[in-house]
C-alpha atoms as a printed R data frame, in Angstrom:
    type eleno elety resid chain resno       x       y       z
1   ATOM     1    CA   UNK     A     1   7.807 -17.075  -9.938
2   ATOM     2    CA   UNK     A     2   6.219 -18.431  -6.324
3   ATOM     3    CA   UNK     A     3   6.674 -18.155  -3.027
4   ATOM     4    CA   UNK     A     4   5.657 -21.559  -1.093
5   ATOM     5    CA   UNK     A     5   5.261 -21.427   2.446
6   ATOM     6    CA   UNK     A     6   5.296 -24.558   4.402
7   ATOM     7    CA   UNK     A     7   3.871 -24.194   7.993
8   ATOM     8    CA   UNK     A     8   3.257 -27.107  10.747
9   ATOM     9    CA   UNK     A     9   3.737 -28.400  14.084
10  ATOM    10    CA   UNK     A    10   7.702 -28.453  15.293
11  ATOM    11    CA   UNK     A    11   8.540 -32.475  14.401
12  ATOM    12    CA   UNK     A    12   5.380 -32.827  12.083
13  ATOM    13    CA   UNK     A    13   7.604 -33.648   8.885
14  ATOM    14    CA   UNK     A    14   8.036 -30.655   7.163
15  ATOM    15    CA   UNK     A    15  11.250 -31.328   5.839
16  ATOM    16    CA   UNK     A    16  10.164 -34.422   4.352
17  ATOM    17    CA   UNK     A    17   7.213 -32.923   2.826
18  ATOM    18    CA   UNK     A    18   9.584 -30.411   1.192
19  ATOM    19    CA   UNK     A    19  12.337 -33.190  -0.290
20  ATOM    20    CA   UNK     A    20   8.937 -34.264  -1.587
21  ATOM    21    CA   UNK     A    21   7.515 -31.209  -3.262
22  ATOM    22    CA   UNK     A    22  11.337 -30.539  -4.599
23  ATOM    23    CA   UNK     A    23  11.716 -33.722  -6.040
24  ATOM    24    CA   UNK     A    24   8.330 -33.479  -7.908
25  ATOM    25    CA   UNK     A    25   8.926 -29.862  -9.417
26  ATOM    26    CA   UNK     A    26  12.059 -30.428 -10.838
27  ATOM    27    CA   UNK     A    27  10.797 -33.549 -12.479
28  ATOM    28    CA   UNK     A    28   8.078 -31.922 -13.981
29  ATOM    29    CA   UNK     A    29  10.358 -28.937 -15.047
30  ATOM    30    CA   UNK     A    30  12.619 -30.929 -16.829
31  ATOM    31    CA   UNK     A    31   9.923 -33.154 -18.304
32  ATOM    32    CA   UNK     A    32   9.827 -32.670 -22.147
33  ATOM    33    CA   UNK     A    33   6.292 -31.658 -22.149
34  ATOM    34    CA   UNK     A    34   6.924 -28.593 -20.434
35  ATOM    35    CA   UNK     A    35   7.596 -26.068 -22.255
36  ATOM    36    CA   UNK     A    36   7.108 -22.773 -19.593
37  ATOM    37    CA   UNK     A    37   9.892 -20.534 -18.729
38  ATOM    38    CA   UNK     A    38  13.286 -22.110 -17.139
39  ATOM    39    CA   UNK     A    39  13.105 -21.762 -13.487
40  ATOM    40    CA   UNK     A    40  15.043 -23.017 -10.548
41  ATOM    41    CA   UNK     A    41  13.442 -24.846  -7.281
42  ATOM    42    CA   UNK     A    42  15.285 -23.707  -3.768
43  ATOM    43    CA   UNK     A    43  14.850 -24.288  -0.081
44  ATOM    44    CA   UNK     A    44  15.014 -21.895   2.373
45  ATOM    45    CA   UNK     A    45  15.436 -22.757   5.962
46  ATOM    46    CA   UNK     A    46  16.404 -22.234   9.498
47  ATOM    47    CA   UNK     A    47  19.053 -24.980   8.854
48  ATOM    48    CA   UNK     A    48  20.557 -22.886   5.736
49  ATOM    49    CA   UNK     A    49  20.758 -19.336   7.778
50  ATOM    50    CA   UNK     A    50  22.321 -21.548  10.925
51  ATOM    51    CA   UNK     A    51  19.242 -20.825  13.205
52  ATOM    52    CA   UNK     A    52  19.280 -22.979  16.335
53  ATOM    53    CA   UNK     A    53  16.136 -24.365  18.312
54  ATOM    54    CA   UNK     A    54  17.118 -22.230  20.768
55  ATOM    55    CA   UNK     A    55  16.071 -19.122  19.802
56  ATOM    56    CA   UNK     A    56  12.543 -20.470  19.821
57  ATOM    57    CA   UNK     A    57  12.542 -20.725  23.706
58  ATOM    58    CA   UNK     A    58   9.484 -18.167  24.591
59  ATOM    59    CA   UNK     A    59   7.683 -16.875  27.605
60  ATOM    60    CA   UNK     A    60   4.318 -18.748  28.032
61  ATOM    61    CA   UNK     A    61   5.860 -21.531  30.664
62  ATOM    62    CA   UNK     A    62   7.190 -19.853  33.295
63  ATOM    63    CA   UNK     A    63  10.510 -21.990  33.575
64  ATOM    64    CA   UNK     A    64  11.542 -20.567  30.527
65  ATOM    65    CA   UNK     A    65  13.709 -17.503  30.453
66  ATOM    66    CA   UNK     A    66  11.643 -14.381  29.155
67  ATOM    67    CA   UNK     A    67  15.369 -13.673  27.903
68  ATOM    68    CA   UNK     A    68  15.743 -16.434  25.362
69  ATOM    69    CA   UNK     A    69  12.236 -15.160  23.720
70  ATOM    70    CA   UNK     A    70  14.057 -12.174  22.320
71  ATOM    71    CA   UNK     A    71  15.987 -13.832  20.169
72  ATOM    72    CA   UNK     A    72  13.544 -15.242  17.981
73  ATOM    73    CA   UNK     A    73  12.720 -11.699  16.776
74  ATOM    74    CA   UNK     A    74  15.997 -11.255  14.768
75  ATOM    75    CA   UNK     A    75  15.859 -14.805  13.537
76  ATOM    76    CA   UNK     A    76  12.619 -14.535  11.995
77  ATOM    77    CA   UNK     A    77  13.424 -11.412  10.385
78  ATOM    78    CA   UNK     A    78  17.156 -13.231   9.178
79  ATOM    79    CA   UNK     A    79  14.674 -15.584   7.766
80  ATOM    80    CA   UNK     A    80  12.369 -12.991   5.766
81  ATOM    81    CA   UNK     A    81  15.290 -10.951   4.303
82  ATOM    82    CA   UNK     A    82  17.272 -13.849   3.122
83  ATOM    83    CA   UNK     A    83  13.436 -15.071   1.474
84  ATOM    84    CA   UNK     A    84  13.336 -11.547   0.109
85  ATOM    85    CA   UNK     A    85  16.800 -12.230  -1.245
86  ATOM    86    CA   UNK     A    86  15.901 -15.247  -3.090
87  ATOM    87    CA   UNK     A    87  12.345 -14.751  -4.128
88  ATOM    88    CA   UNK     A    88  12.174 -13.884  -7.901
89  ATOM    89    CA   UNK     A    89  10.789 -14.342 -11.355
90  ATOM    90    CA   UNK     A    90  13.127 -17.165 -11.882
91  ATOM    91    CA   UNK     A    91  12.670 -19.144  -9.000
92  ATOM    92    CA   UNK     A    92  10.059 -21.255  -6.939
93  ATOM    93    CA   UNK     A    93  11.006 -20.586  -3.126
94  ATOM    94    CA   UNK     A    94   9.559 -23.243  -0.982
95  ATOM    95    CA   UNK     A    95  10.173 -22.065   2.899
96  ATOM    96    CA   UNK     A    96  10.648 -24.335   5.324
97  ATOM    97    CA   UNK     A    97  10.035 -23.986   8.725
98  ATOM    98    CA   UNK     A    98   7.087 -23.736  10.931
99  ATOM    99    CA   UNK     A    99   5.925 -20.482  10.246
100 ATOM   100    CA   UNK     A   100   3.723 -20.689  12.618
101 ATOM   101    CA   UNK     A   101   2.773 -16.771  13.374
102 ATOM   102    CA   UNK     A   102  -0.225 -15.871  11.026
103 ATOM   103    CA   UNK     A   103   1.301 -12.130  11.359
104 ATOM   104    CA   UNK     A   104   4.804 -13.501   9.960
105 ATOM   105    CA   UNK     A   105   3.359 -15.270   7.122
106 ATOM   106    CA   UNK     A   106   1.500 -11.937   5.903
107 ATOM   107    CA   UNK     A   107   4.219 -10.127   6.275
108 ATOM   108    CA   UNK     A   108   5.742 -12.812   3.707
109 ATOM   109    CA   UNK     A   109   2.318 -12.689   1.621
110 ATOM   110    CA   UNK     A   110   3.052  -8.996   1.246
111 ATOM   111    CA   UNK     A   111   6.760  -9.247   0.697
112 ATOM   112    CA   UNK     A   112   5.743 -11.742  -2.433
113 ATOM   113    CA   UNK     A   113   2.278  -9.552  -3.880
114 ATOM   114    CA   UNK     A   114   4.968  -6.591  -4.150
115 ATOM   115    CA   UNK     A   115   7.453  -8.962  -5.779
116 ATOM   116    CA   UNK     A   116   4.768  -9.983  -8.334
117 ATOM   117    CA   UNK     A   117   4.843 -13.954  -7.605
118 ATOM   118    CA   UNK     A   118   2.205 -16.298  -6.981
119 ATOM   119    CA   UNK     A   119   1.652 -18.201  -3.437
120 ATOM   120    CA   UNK     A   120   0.654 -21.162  -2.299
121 ATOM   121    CA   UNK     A   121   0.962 -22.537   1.603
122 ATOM   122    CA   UNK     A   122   1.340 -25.844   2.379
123 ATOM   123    CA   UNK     A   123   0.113 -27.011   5.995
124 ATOM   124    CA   UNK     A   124   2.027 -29.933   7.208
125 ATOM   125    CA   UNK     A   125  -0.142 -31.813   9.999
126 ATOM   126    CA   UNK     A   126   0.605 -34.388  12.793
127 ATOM   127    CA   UNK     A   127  -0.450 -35.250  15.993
128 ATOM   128    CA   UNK     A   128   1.934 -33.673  19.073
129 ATOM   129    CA   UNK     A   129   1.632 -37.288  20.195
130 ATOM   130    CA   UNK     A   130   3.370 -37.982  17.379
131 ATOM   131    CA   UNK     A   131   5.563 -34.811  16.992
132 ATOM   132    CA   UNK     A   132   7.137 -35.467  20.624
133 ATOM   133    CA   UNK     A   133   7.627 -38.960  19.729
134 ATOM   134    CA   UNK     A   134   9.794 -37.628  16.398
135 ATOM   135    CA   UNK     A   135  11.639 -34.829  18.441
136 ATOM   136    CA   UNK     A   136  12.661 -37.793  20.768
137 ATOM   137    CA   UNK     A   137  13.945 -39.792  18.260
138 ATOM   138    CA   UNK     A   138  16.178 -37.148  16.701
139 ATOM   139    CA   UNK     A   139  20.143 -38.344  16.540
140 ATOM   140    CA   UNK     A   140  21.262 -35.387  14.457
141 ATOM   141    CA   UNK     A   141  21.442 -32.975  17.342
142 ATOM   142    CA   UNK     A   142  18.526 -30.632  16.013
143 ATOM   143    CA   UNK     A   143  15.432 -32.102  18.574
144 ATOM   144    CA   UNK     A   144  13.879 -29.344  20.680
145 ATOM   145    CA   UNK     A   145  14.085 -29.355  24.152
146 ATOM   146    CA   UNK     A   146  11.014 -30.722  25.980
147 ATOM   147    CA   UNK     A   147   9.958 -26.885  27.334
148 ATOM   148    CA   UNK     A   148  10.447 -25.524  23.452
149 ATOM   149    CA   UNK     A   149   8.677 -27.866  22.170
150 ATOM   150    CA   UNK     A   150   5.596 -27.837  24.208
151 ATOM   151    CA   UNK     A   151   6.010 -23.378  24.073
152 ATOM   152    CA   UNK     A   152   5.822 -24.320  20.316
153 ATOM   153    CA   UNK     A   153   2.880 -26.608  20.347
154 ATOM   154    CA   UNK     A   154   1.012 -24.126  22.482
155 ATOM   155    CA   UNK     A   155   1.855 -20.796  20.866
156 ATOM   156    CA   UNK     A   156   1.072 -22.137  16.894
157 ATOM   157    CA   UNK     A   157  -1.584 -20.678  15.204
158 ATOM   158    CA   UNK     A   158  -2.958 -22.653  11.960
159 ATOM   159    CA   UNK     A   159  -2.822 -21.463   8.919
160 ATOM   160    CA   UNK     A   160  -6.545 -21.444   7.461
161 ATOM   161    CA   UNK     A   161  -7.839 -20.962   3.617
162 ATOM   162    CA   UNK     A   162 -10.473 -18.568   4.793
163 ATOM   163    CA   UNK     A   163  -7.916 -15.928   4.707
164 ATOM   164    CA   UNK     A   164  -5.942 -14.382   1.492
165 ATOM   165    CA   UNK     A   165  -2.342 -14.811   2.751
166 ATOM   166    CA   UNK     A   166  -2.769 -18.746   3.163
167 ATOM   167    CA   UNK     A   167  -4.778 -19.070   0.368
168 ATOM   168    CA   UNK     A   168  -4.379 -21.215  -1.488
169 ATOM   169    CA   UNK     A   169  -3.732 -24.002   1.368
170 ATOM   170    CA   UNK     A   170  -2.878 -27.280   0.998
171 ATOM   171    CA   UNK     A   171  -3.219 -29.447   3.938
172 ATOM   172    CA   UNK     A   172  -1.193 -32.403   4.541
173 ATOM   173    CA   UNK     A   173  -2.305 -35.198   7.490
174 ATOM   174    CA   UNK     A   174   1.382 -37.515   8.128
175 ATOM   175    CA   UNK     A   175  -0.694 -40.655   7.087
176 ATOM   176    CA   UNK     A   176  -0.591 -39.416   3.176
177 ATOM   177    CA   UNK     A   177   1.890 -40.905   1.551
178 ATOM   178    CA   UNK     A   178   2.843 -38.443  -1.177
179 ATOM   179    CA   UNK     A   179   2.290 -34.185  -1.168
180 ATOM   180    CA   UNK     A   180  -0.568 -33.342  -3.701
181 ATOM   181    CA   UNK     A   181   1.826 -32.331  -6.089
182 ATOM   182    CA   UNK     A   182  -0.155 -31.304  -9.049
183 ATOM   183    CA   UNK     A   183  -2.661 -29.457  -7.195
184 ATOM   184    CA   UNK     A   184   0.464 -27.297  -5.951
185 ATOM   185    CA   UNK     A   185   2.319 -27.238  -9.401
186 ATOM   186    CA   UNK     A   186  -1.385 -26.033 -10.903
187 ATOM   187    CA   UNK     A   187  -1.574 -23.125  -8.252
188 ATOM   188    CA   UNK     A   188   2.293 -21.710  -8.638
189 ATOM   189    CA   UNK     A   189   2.524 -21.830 -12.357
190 ATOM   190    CA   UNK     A   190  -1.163 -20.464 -13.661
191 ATOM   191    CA   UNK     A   191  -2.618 -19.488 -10.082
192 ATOM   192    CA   UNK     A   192  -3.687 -15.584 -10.996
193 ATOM   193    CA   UNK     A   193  -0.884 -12.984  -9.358
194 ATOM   194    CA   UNK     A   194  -2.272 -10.310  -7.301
195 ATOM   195    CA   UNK     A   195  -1.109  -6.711  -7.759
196 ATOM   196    CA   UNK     A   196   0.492  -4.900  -4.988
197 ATOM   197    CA   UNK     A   197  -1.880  -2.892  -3.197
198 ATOM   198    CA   UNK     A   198  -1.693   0.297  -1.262
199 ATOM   199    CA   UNK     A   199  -0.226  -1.060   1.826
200 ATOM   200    CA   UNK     A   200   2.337  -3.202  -0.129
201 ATOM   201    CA   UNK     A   201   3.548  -0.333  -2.619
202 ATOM   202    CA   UNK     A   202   6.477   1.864  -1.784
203 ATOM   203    CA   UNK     A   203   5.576   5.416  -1.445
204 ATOM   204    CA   UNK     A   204   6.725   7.439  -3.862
205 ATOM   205    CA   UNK     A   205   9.411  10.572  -1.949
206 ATOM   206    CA   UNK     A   206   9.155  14.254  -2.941
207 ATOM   207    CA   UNK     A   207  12.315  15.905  -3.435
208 ATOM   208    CA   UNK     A   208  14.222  17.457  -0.357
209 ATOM   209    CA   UNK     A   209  13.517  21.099  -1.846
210 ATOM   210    CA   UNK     A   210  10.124  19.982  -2.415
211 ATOM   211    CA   UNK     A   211   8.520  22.062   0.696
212 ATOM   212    CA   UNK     A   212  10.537  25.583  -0.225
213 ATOM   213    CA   UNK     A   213   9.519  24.948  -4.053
214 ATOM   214    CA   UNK     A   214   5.928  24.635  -2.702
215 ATOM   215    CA   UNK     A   215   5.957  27.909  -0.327
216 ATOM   216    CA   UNK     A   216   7.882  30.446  -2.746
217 ATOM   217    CA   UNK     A   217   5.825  28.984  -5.928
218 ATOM   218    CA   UNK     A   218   2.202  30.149  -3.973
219 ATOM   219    CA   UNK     A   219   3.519  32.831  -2.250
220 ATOM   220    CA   UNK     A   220   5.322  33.824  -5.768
221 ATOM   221    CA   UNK     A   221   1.543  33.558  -8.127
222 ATOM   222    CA   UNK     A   222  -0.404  35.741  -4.871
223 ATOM   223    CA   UNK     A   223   1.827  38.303  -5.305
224 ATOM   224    CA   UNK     A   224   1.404  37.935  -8.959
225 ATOM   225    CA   UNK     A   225  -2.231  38.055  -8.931
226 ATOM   226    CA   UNK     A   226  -2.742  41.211  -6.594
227 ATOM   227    CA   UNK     A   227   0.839  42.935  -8.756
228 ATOM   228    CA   UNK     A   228  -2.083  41.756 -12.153
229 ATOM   229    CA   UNK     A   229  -4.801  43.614 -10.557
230 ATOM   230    CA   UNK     A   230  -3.198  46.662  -9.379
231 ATOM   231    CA   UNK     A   231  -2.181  47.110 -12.797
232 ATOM   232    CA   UNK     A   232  -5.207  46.785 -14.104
233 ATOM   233    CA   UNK     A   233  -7.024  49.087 -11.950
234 ATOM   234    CA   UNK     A   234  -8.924  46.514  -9.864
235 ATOM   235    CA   UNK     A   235 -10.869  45.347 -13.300
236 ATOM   236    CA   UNK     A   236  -9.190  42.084 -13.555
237 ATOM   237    CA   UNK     A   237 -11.140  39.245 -14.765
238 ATOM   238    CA   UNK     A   238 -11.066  36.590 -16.875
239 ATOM   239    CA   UNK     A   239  -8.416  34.283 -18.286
240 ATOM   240    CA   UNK     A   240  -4.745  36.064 -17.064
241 ATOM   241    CA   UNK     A   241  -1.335  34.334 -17.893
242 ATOM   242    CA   UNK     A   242   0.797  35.067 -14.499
243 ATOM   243    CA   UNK     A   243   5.147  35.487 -14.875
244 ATOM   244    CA   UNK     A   244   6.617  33.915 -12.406
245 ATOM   245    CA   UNK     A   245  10.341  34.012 -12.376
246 ATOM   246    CA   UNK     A   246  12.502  31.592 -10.214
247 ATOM   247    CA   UNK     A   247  15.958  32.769 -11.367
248 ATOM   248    CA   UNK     A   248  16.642  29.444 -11.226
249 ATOM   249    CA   UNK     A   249  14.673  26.836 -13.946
250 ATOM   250    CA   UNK     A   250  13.155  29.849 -16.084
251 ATOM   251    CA   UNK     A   251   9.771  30.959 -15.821
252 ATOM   252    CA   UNK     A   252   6.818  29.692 -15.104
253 ATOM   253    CA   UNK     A   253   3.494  31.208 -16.726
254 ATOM   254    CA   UNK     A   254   0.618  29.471 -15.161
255 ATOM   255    CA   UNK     A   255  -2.878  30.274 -16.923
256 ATOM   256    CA   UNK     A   256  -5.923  31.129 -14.254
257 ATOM   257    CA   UNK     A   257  -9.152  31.951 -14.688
258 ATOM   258    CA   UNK     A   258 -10.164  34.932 -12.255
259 ATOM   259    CA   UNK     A   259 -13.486  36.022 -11.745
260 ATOM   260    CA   UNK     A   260 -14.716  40.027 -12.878
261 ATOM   261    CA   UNK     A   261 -14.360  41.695  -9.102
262 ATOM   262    CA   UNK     A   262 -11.933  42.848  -7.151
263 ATOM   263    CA   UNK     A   263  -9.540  40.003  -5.406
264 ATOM   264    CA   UNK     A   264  -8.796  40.872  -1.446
265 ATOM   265    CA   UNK     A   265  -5.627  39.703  -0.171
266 ATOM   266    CA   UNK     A   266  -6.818  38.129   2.243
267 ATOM   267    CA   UNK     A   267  -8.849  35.513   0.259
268 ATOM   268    CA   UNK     A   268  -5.652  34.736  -1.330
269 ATOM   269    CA   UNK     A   269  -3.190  34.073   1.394
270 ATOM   270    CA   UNK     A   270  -6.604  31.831   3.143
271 ATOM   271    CA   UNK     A   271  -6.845  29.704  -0.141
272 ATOM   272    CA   UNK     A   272  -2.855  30.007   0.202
273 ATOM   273    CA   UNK     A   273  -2.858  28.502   3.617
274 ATOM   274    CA   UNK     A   274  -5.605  25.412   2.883
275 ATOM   275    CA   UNK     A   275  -3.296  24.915  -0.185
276 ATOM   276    CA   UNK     A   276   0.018  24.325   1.061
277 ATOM   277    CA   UNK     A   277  -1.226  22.626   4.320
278 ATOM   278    CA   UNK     A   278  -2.830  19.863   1.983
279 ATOM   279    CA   UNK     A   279   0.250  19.484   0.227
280 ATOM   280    CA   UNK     A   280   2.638  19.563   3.043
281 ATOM   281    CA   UNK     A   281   0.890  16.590   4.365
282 ATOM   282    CA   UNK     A   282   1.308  14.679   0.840
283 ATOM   283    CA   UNK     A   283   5.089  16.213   0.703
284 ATOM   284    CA   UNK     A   284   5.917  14.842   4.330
285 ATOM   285    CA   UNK     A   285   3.748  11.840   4.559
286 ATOM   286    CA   UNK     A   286   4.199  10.777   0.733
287 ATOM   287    CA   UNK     A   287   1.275  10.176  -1.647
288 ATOM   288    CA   UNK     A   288  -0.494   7.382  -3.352
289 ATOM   289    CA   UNK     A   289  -0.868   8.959  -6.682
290 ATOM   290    CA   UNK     A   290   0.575   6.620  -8.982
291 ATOM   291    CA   UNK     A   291   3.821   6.733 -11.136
292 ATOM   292    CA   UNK     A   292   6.405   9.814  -9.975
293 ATOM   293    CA   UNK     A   293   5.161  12.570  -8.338
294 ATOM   294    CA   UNK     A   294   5.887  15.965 -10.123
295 ATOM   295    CA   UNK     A   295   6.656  18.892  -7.568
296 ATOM   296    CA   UNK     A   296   8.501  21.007  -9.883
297 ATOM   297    CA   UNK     A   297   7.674  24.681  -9.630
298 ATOM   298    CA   UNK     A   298   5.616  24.776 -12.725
299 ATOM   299    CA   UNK     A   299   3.445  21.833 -11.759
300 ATOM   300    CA   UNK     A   300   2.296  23.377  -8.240
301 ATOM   301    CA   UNK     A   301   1.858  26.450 -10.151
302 ATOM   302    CA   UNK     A   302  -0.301  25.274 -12.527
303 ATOM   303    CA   UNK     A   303  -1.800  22.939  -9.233
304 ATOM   304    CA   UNK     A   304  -2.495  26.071  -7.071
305 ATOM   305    CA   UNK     A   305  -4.055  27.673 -10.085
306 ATOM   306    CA   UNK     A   306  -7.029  25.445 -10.121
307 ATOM   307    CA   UNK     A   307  -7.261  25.087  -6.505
308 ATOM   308    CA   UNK     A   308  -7.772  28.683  -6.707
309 ATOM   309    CA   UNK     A   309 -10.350  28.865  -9.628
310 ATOM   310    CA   UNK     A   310 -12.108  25.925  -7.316
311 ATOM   311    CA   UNK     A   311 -12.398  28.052  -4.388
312 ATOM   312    CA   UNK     A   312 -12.597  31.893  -5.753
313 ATOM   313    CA   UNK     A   313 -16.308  32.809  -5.375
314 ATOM   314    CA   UNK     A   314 -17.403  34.823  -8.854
């Protein structure tokens, strides 16, 4: 259903903001007047996947270990498959944590336009006056050490609206009392949801035999063509149904229109080569044509049969 993405300063009151938001949502869901589809409201957090502060330790002051950076890696991506897990039709996933890498919350953007859901980011802001002062004050054994903290505050880049994957943004200063809950409720429940695009879809995989199919089936209608024309005395022209049996699925009879001269070999096998070299490239590479791909020998027959009509000069 949505995908909410809370982002801010280490300390700022995220949390909070987020027993906020939750508390709003499932009033309004279970208010009488609403009448949408039945959905669920869930938190997802470093806290839930036992993530420690540690792993946020990271190599811009030199007295921290350039070792402990690597370990923030694996927890961010601990954190994006168990949000992959949970994000669906039936469910409004508010994130939170500081999400503070504009790359990471793309990725998530992506994750949620191939997933069909709508977004929404919500940008938690304090002071790091006041953020240190809140760290210090911790008593349930989660505060960040001073170095982390500080790494944190240096390496965070804001989210802003004037780009698609934070958009829409809500911003949030710590002297507002409440989170502008019906400006978020409006964006996650009739906010428009983008299509995937090309660099969100899956690529669609040819078959393993795919390449063999594709060098026997052209090799196959040459051979067929020049066989057509010897037959015919070299007068071959016109519209000519070719045989081309696989032993396998049957036979294929692709139609092709040939002009009135004599065919050369060797303008075959060239229109051959440019043939199968384009296609190799969409076999091995995978294609953005869209619904299933059909690389059945009768469909590349009936493919290279054009191509050739396209390139034959009358």
């Amino acid at each position: 259903m949505a995908l909410v993405t809370v982002s801010g300063f280490p300390c700022s009151g995220k949390t909070t903001r987020v027993l906020q938001l939750k508390q709003f949502l499932e009033e309004r869901l279970q208010d009488p007047a609403y009448t949408g589809p039945q959905l669920t409201v869930s938190i997802l957090s470093d806290d839930d996947l036992k993530i420690g502060r540690q792993v946020y330790n990271g190599p811009v002051l030199a007295s921290v270990p350039m070792t402990d950076s690597r370990s923030e890696k694996p927890a961010r991506q601990a954190l994006f498959t168990a949000m992959q897990r949970q994000m669906n039709h039936n469910t409004i996933l508010i994130l939170d944590g500081m999400n503070y890498i504009k790359g990471f919350r793309y990725q998530m953007y992506c994750a949620a336009r191939e997933l069909k859901v709508r977004v929404a980011t919500v940008y938690v802001v304090a002071t790091k006056e006041l953020c240190r002062e809140w760290n210090a004050a911790r008593v349930d054994g989660n505060a960040y050490s001073a170095e982390t903290l500080e790494n944190l505050l240096l390496r965070y880049e804001e989210p802003s609206s004037m780009v698609r994957w934070d958009s829409p943004l809500f911003t949030i200063p710590w002297s507002d009392r409440d989170v502008p809950a019906d400006d978020i409720w409006k964006a996650i429940t009739e906010g428009n949801v983008k299509p995937p695009n090309a660099g969100t879809q899956a690529v669609p995989k040819a078959p393993t035999d795919a390449l063999r199919t594709l060098e026997h089936t052209t090799t196959t209608m040459v051979s067929a063509i020049m066989a057509e024309q010897a037959a015919s005395g070299g007068g071959l022209g016109g519209v000519v149904h070719l045989s081309l049996n696989n032993g396998t699925s049957g036979t294929a009879k692709p139609r092709i229109n040939l002009p009135a001269r004599s065919i050369t070999l060797s303008e075959l096998q060239r229109i051959k080569r440019q043939f199968v070299t384009v296609h190799k490239k969409a076999i091995t590479l995978g294609t953005t044509e869209k619904g299933a791909v059909d690389w059945s020998e009768e469909s590349i027959a009936d493919k290279f049969a054009s191509y050739i009509e396209e390139n034959l000069k009358p």
